[in-house]
mmCIF file of C-alpha atoms in Angstrom:
data_model
loop_
_atom_site.group_PDB
_atom_site.id
_atom_site.type_symbol
_atom_site.label_atom_id
_atom_site.label_comp_id
_atom_site.label_asym_id
_atom_site.label_seq_id
_atom_site.Cartn_x
_atom_site.Cartn_y
_atom_site.Cartn_z
ATOM 1 C CA MET A 28 -56.838 -2.060 23.128
ATOM 2 C CA PRO A 29 -55.549 0.012 20.198
ATOM 3 C CA PHE A 30 -53.023 -1.467 17.810
ATOM 4 C CA THR A 31 -50.456 1.355 17.946
ATOM 5 C CA GLN A 32 -47.828 2.071 15.299
ATOM 6 C CA PRO A 33 -45.067 0.239 17.238
ATOM 7 C CA LEU A 34 -47.345 -2.833 17.336
ATOM 8 C CA VAL A 35 -48.062 -2.479 13.622
ATOM 9 C CA ASN A 36 -44.299 -2.515 13.006
ATOM 10 C CA ILE A 37 -43.949 -5.718 15.053
ATOM 11 C CA ALA A 38 -46.988 -7.368 13.432
ATOM 12 C CA GLN A 39 -45.625 -6.698 9.955
ATOM 13 C CA ARG A 40 -42.783 -9.159 10.668
ATOM 14 C CA ILE A 41 -44.982 -12.018 11.935
ATOM 15 C CA ARG A 42 -44.650 -15.294 9.985
ATOM 16 C CA LEU A 43 -46.030 -17.699 12.620
ATOM 17 C CA LEU A 44 -48.996 -17.411 14.989
ATOM 18 C CA ILE A 45 -48.957 -19.900 17.860
ATOM 19 C CA LEU A 46 -52.185 -20.460 19.775
ATOM 20 C CA ASP A 47 -52.987 -22.034 23.106
ATOM 21 C CA VAL A 48 -56.317 -23.883 23.055
ATOM 22 C CA ASP A 49 -58.189 -23.831 26.379
ATOM 23 C CA GLY A 50 -59.109 -20.224 27.123
ATOM 24 C CA VAL A 51 -57.940 -18.956 23.716
ATOM 25 C CA LEU A 52 -59.634 -21.049 21.013
ATOM 26 C CA THR A 53 -62.248 -22.128 23.578
ATOM 27 C CA ASN A 54 -63.838 -20.369 26.530
ATOM 28 C CA GLY A 55 -61.667 -22.406 28.878
ATOM 29 C CA ALA A 56 -64.405 -24.686 30.172
ATOM 30 C CA VAL A 57 -63.507 -28.377 30.183
ATOM 31 C CA THR A 58 -66.585 -30.595 29.813
ATOM 32 C CA LEU A 59 -65.953 -34.283 30.392
ATOM 33 C CA CYS A 60 -68.311 -37.038 29.289
ATOM 34 C CA SER A 61 -68.804 -40.199 31.328
ATOM 35 C CA ASN A 62 -66.548 -42.070 28.873
ATOM 36 C CA GLY A 63 -63.679 -39.659 29.599
ATOM 37 C CA GLU A 64 -63.877 -37.773 26.304
ATOM 38 C CA ASP A 65 -64.006 -34.010 26.461
ATOM 39 C CA ILE A 66 -66.280 -31.622 24.610
ATOM 40 C CA LYS A 67 -64.955 -28.335 23.245
ATOM 41 C CA SER A 68 -66.678 -25.519 21.400
ATOM 42 C CA PHE A 69 -64.789 -23.527 18.791
ATOM 43 C CA HIS A 70 -66.116 -20.232 17.416
ATOM 44 C CA SER A 71 -66.529 -20.168 13.639
ATOM 45 C CA HIS A 72 -65.151 -16.606 13.513
ATOM 46 C CA ASP A 73 -61.838 -17.892 14.868
ATOM 47 C CA GLY A 74 -61.765 -20.555 12.170
ATOM 48 C CA HIS A 75 -62.281 -17.925 9.482
ATOM 49 C CA GLY A 76 -59.461 -15.837 10.983
ATOM 50 C CA ILE A 77 -57.108 -18.813 10.982
ATOM 51 C CA ARG A 78 -57.894 -19.565 7.340
ATOM 52 C CA ALA A 79 -57.405 -15.920 6.341
ATOM 53 C CA ILE A 80 -54.027 -15.655 8.034
ATOM 54 C CA GLN A 81 -52.908 -18.948 6.460
ATOM 55 C CA GLU A 82 -53.965 -17.686 3.026
ATOM 56 C CA ALA A 83 -51.752 -14.645 3.621
ATOM 57 C CA GLY A 84 -48.768 -16.965 4.101
ATOM 58 C CA ILE A 85 -48.601 -16.907 7.895
ATOM 59 C CA ALA A 86 -48.307 -20.325 9.512
ATOM 60 C CA VAL A 87 -50.504 -21.289 12.466
ATOM 61 C CA ALA A 88 -49.539 -23.786 15.159
ATOM 62 C CA ILE A 89 -51.054 -25.056 18.401
ATOM 63 C CA ILE A 90 -49.315 -25.647 21.725
ATOM 64 C CA SER A 91 -51.700 -26.967 24.382
ATOM 65 C CA GLY A 92 -51.152 -28.340 27.842
ATOM 66 C CA ARG A 93 -54.056 -30.746 27.470
ATOM 67 C CA THR A 94 -54.670 -33.493 24.927
ATOM 68 C CA SER A 95 -58.007 -33.625 23.153
ATOM 69 C CA GLN A 96 -59.367 -35.492 20.158
ATOM 70 C CA ALA A 97 -61.678 -32.527 19.536
ATOM 71 C CA VAL A 98 -58.634 -30.282 19.062
ATOM 72 C CA SER A 99 -57.084 -32.750 16.616
ATOM 73 C CA LEU A 100 -60.305 -32.879 14.601
ATOM 74 C CA ARG A 101 -60.786 -29.108 14.496
ATOM 75 C CA MET A 102 -57.170 -28.391 13.571
ATOM 76 C CA ASN A 103 -57.364 -31.004 10.827
ATOM 77 C CA GLU A 104 -60.435 -29.188 9.458
ATOM 78 C CA LEU A 105 -58.467 -25.933 9.478
ATOM 79 C CA ASP A 106 -55.363 -27.524 7.932
ATOM 80 C CA VAL A 107 -53.218 -26.640 10.959
ATOM 81 C CA LYS A 108 -50.441 -29.228 10.715
ATOM 82 C CA GLN A 109 -48.244 -28.361 13.699
ATOM 83 C CA VAL A 110 -50.335 -29.364 16.728
ATOM 84 C CA TYR A 111 -48.533 -29.990 20.006
ATOM 85 C CA GLN A 112 -50.811 -31.356 22.731
ATOM 86 C CA GLY A 113 -50.052 -32.514 26.264
ATOM 87 C CA GLN A 114 -47.195 -30.016 26.546
ATOM 88 C CA LYS A 115 -46.360 -29.299 30.173
ATOM 89 C CA ASP A 116 -43.302 -27.273 29.087
ATOM 90 C CA LYS A 117 -44.437 -25.288 26.074
ATOM 91 C CA THR A 118 -40.953 -23.927 25.378
ATOM 92 C CA LEU A 119 -39.806 -27.272 23.966
ATOM 93 C CA ALA A 120 -42.553 -27.234 21.333
ATOM 94 C CA PHE A 121 -41.804 -23.564 20.663
ATOM 95 C CA GLN A 122 -38.151 -24.355 19.916
ATOM 96 C CA GLU A 123 -39.206 -27.190 17.586
ATOM 97 C CA LEU A 124 -41.511 -24.801 15.725
ATOM 98 C CA LEU A 125 -38.728 -22.235 15.297
ATOM 99 C CA GLU A 126 -36.517 -24.940 13.804
ATOM 100 C CA TYR A 127 -39.280 -26.419 11.635
ATOM 101 C CA TYR A 128 -40.225 -23.049 10.103
ATOM 102 C CA GLN A 129 -36.653 -21.675 10.243
ATOM 103 C CA LEU A 130 -37.805 -18.545 12.065
ATOM 104 C CA THR A 131 -36.525 -16.318 14.827
ATOM 105 C CA PRO A 132 -38.649 -15.397 17.877
ATOM 106 C CA GLU A 133 -39.027 -11.897 16.379
ATOM 107 C CA GLU A 134 -41.172 -13.423 13.621
ATOM 108 C CA VAL A 135 -43.594 -15.126 16.014
ATOM 109 C CA ALA A 136 -46.822 -14.117 17.754
ATOM 110 C CA TYR A 137 -48.158 -16.195 20.640
ATOM 111 C CA MET A 138 -51.664 -15.964 22.026
ATOM 112 C CA GLY A 139 -52.329 -17.158 25.569
ATOM 113 C CA ASP A 140 -54.503 -16.828 28.633
ATOM 114 C CA ASP A 141 -52.827 -18.516 31.605
ATOM 115 C CA ILE A 142 -49.542 -19.020 33.455
ATOM 116 C CA PRO A 143 -48.291 -21.983 31.331
ATOM 117 C CA ASP A 144 -48.252 -19.616 28.330
ATOM 118 C CA LEU A 145 -45.906 -17.053 29.888
ATOM 119 C CA ALA A 146 -42.622 -18.854 29.180
ATOM 120 C CA VAL A 147 -43.244 -18.722 25.424
ATOM 121 C CA MET A 148 -44.879 -15.292 25.533
ATOM 122 C CA LYS A 149 -41.671 -13.871 27.042
ATOM 123 C CA GLN A 150 -39.674 -15.096 24.028
ATOM 124 C CA VAL A 151 -41.779 -13.846 21.092
ATOM 125 C CA SER A 152 -42.025 -10.335 19.678
ATOM 126 C CA LEU A 153 -45.832 -10.251 19.739
ATOM 127 C CA PRO A 154 -47.252 -11.830 22.916
ATOM 128 C CA ILE A 155 -51.053 -11.471 22.883
ATOM 129 C CA ALA A 156 -53.431 -11.946 25.815
ATOM 130 C CA VAL A 157 -57.132 -12.652 25.417
ATOM 131 C CA ALA A 158 -59.473 -10.317 27.305
ATOM 132 C CA ASN A 159 -60.200 -12.931 29.978
ATOM 133 C CA ALA A 160 -56.551 -13.871 30.583
ATOM 134 C CA VAL A 161 -55.172 -14.016 34.112
ATOM 135 C CA PRO A 162 -53.503 -10.769 35.275
ATOM 136 C CA ALA A 163 -49.930 -12.085 34.910
ATOM 137 C CA VAL A 164 -50.548 -12.938 31.249
ATOM 138 C CA LYS A 165 -52.103 -9.531 30.582
ATOM 139 C CA GLU A 166 -49.019 -7.924 32.131
ATOM 140 C CA GLY A 167 -46.726 -10.077 29.969
ATOM 141 C CA ALA A 168 -48.553 -9.228 26.743
ATOM 142 C CA VAL A 169 -47.849 -6.298 24.455
ATOM 143 C CA TRP A 170 -51.417 -6.411 23.166
ATOM 144 C CA GLN A 171 -54.743 -7.608 24.538
ATOM 145 C CA THR A 172 -57.865 -8.536 22.595
ATOM 146 C CA VAL A 173 -61.236 -6.977 23.300
ATOM 147 C CA LYS A 174 -62.944 -10.329 22.810
ATOM 148 C CA THR A 175 -62.611 -13.240 25.193
ATOM 149 C CA GLY A 176 -61.200 -16.667 24.454
ATOM 150 C CA GLY A 177 -63.566 -18.861 22.467
ATOM 151 C CA MET A 178 -65.631 -15.845 21.431
ATOM 152 C CA GLY A 179 -63.691 -14.463 18.483
ATOM 153 C CA ALA A 180 -60.440 -13.355 20.163
ATOM 154 C CA VAL A 181 -58.340 -15.351 17.687
ATOM 155 C CA ARG A 182 -60.170 -13.765 14.747
ATOM 156 C CA GLU A 183 -59.533 -10.342 16.262
ATOM 157 C CA ALA A 184 -55.801 -11.042 16.509
ATOM 158 C CA CYS A 185 -55.660 -12.499 12.986
ATOM 159 C CA ASP A 186 -57.461 -9.466 11.579
ATOM 160 C CA CYS A 187 -55.062 -7.066 13.307
ATOM 161 C CA ILE A 188 -51.970 -8.907 12.108
ATOM 162 C CA LEU A 189 -53.347 -9.011 8.563
ATOM 163 C CA GLN A 190 -54.297 -5.341 8.700
ATOM 164 C CA ALA A 191 -50.770 -4.457 9.827
ATOM 165 C CA GLN A 192 -49.210 -6.511 7.051
ATOM 166 C CA THR A 193 -51.321 -4.912 4.350
ATOM 167 C CA GLN A 194 -50.896 -1.363 5.625
ATOM 168 C CA HIS A 195 -49.122 0.747 2.996
ATOM 169 C CA ASP A 196 -48.025 3.700 5.135
ATOM 170 C CA THR A 197 -45.869 2.074 7.810
ATOM 171 C CA HIS A 198 -44.867 5.451 9.228
ATOM 172 C CA SER A 199 -48.400 6.584 10.008
ATOM 173 C CA LYS A 200 -48.987 7.745 13.569
ATOM 174 C CA GLN A 201 -52.614 6.676 13.387
ATOM 175 C CA GLU A 202 -53.627 3.938 15.827
ATOM 176 C CA GLN A 203 -55.344 0.829 14.534
ATOM 177 C CA HIS A 204 -58.467 -0.192 16.450
ATOM 178 C CA CYS A 205 -58.873 -3.864 15.702
ATOM 179 C CA ASP A 206 -61.973 -5.088 17.480
#
């Protein structure tokens, strides 16, 4: 989906990117071992996108409905400090993040794929749906990635936000194709 000039204007104000995990940073599959631990796969492209957006001064946070040691380990590798797991009501964590970073919802992007993400998506200025999101999330998003969750969708979103923030001509009518 093209990143139109109105979306560029919104993306230029983003100071915090909040990510869901299952279905966004992963493909959504939950693999459980016999000992109860889960296995998750994270795409390296997404990790590079997260690092790039952090280097540009944009904070990254996680709000996940599930709790996983694999998520804790991966976010530690990526130096993502604000990791909220086991969140049945994601709006509580969202409010804590706004207070922690002293931001308004207009300065926040949220990337989701399923119904539990909608409550926060409705509050931010840049709600993003991954390509394989459920229809209600796609309808609630202002932008949708071409790539699916766990397959570079986060990198795609990071690249588009960074491209918008480094764009010199903010009045250009040209659409940005970030895929």
